[in-house]
C-alpha positions as MATLAB code, in Angstrom:
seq = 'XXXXXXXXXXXXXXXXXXXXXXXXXXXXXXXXXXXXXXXXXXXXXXXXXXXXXXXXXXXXXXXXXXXXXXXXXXXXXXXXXXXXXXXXXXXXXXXXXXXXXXXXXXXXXXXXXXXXXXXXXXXXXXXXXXXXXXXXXXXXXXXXXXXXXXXXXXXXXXXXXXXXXXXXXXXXXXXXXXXXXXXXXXXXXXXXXXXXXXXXXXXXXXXXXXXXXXXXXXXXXXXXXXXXXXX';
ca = [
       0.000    0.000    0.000;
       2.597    2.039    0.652;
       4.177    2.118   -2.870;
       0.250    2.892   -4.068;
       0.391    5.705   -1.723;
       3.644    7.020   -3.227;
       2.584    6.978   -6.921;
      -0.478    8.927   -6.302;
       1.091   11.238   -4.369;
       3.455   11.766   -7.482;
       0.842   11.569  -10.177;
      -0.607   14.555   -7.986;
       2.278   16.628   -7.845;
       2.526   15.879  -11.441;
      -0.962   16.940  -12.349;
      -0.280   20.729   -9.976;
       3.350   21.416  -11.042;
       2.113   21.003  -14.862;
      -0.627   23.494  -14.115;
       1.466   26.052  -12.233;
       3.596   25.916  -15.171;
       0.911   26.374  -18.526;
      -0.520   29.217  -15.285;
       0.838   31.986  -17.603;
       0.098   30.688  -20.959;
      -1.758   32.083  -23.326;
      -5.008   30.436  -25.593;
      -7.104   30.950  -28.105;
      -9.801   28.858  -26.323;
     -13.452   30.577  -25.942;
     -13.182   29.995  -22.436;
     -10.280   30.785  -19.658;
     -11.065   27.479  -17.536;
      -8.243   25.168  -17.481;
      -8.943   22.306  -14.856;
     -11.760   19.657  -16.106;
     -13.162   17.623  -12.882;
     -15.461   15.082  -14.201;
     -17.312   11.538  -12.539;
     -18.886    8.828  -14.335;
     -19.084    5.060  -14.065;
     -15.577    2.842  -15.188;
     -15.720   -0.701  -16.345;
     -12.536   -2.602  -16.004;
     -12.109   -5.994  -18.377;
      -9.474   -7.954  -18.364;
      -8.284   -9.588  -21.185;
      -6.400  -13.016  -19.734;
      -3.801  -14.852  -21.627;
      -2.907  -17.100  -18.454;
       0.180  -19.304  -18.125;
      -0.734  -22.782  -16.511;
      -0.253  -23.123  -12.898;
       3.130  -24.557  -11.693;
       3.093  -28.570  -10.286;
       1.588  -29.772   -8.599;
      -1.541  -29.067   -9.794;
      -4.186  -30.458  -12.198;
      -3.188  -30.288  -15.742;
      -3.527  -26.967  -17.332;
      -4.793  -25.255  -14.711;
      -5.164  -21.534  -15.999;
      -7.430  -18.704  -14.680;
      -9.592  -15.508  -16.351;
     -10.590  -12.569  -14.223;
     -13.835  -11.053  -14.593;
     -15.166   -7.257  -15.168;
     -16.036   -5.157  -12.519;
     -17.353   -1.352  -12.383;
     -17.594    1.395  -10.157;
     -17.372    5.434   -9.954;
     -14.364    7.695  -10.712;
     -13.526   10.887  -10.300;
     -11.157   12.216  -13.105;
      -9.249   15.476  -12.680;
      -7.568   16.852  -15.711;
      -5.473   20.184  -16.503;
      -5.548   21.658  -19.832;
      -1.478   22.677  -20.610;
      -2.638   24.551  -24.056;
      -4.883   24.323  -26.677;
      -4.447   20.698  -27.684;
      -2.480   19.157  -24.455;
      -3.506   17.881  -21.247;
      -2.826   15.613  -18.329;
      -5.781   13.499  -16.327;
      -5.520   11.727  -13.386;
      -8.769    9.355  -12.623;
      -9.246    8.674   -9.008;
     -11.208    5.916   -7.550;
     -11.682    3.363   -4.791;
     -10.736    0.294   -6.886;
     -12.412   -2.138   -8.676;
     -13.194   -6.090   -6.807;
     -12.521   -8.793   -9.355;
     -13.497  -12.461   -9.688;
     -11.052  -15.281  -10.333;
     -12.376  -17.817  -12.115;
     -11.138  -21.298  -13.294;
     -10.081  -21.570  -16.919;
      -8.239  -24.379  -19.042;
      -8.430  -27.610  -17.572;
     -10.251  -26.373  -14.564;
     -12.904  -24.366  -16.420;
     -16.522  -25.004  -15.065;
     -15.272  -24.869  -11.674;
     -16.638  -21.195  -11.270;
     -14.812  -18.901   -8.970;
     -11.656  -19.515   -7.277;
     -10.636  -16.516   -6.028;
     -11.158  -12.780   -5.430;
      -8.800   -9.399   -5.638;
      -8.949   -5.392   -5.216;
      -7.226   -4.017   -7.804;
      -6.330    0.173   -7.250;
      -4.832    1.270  -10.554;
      -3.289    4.770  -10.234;
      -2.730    6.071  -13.402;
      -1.381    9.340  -15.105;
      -2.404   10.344  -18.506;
      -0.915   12.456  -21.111;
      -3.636   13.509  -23.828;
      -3.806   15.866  -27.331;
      -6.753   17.132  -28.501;
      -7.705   17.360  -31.498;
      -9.750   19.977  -33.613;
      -9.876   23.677  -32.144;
     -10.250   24.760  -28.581;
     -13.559   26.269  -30.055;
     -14.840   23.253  -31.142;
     -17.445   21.601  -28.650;
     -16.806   18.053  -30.142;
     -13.222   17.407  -29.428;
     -11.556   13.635  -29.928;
      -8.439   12.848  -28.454;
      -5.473    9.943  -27.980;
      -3.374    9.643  -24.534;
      -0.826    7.358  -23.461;
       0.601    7.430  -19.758;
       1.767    5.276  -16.514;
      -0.411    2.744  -14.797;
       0.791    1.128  -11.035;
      -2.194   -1.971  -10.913;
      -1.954   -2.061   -6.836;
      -3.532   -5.529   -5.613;
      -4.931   -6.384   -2.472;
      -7.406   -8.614   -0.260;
      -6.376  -11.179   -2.247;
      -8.818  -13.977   -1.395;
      -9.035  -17.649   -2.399;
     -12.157  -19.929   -2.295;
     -13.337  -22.905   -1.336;
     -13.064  -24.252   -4.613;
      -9.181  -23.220   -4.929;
      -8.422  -25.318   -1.570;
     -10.696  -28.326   -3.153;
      -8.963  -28.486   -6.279;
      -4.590  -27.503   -4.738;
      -2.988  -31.074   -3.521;
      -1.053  -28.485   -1.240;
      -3.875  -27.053    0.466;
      -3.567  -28.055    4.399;
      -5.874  -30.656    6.016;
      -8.666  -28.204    7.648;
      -6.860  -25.194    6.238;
      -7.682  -23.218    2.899;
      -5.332  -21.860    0.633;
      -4.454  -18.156    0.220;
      -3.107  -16.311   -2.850;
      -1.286  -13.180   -3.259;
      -0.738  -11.000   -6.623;
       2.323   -8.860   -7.508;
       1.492   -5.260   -8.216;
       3.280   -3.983  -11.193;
       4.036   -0.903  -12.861;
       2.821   -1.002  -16.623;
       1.736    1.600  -19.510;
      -1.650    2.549  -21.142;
      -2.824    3.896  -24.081;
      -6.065    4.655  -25.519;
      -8.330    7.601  -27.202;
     -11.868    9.526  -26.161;
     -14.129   12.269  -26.925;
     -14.872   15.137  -24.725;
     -18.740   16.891  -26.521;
     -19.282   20.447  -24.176;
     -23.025   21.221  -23.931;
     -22.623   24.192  -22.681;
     -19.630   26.482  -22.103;
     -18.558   24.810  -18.861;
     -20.393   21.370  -19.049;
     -19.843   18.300  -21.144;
     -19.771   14.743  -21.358;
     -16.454   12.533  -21.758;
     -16.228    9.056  -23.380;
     -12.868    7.129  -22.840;
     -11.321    4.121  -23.936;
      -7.750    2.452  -22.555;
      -5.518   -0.394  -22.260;
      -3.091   -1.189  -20.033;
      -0.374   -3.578  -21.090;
      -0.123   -5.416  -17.541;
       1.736   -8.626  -16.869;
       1.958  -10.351  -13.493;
       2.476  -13.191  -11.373;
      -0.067  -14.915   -8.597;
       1.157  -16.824   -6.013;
      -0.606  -19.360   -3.889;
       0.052  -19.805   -0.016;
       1.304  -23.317   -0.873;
       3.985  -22.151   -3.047;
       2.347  -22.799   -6.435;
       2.869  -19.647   -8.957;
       1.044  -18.948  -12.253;
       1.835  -16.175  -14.518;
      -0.600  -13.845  -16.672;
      -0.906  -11.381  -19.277;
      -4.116   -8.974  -17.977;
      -4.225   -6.550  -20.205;
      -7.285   -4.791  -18.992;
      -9.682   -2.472  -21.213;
     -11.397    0.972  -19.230;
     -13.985    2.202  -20.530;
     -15.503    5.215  -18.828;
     -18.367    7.396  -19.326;
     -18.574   10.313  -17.454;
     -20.001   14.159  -17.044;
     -18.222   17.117  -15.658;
     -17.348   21.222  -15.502;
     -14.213   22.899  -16.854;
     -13.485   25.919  -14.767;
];
């Protein structure tokens, strides 16, 4: 948690020291507002390509992770006419395990919190004047993981798993990059509605309390759909 803690913290000072420093610049836009807070409703989906888990184990035991969604708030400074930098900020996003390969039908097998803290990096396209204004960004995601849980299923299926006892898992956080595009449409002068797509290129590694490991490519997709106020 304490690493989580850090990158925020920096993805915040980030965010201020790039809008102290576009403070004096000048635009053509039709308004002087330069911070855009927005909320909204994010889906997180993982797309697994799982490794099989190490021995001993039943053949080809491999995992998927399912979709979860909740709110964000997304704070973004406008550097110029076409550049900005967002930071989305949420609570995290709970995640079922599930059995795949050789164990698939088995249903869930474990659970996880996953608290990605990202920083974005976005140009605009189009004119500031423009109320329909699509966009690409790439940036920096740290996937945090925690309350790692395993089921009963997971301590039916491990040969490891302790007589009376259950098995436990843990993931490895990991530092990874996104990229992805959006739309920003302004009803009004200060309101407007923001449509975003991303993917974060995220590989890591689960371990079980037994000593069993099993690798995976997560590459989740956000989408988000949100409304906010430039001011």
């Amino acid at each position: 948690m304490h690493q989580a803690k850090n990158f925020a913290r920096t993805a915040l000072a980030l965010l201020l020291a790039a809008g102290a420093a576009a403070a004096n610049a000048q635009s053509s836009s039709w308004m002087d507002g330069r911070w855009m807070v927005s909320i909204g409703g994010a889906q997180i989906k993982p797309n697994v390509s799982s490794g099989a888990l190490s021995a001993p184990s039943a053949p080809n035991t491999r995992i998927d992770v399912e979709a979860d969604t909740q709110a964000v708030v997304s704070i973004t400074r406008l550097l110029d006419d076409h550049w900005s930098i967002e930071v989305p900020i949420g609570a995290g996003f709970k995640h079922k395990i599930i059995g795949a390969g050789g164990i698939a039908g088995v249903g869930q097998i474990g659970s996880v919190r996953a608290l990605p803290v990202t920083v974005f990096g976005q140009y605009r396209f189009l004119s500031p004047n423009d109320r329909i204004r699509p966009y690409v960004m790439g940036g920096l995601t740290y996937a945090y993981f925690q309350h790692e849980r395993g089921s009963a299923a997971l301590s039916a299926l491990n040969p490891l798993n302790p007589v009376g006892g259950s098995t436990g898992l843990s993931i490895d956080s990991k530092l990874a990059l996104s990229a992805g595009l959006g739309v920003t449409a302004f009803f009004t002068d200060k309101y407007f509605f923001d449509a975003q797509w991303a993917r974060t290129f995220l590989k890591t590694k689960a371990t079980l309390s037994t000593g069993q490991t099993i690798d995976a490519k997560l590459n989740p997709d956000l989408l988000k759909l949100s409304i906010g106020m430039r001011f």
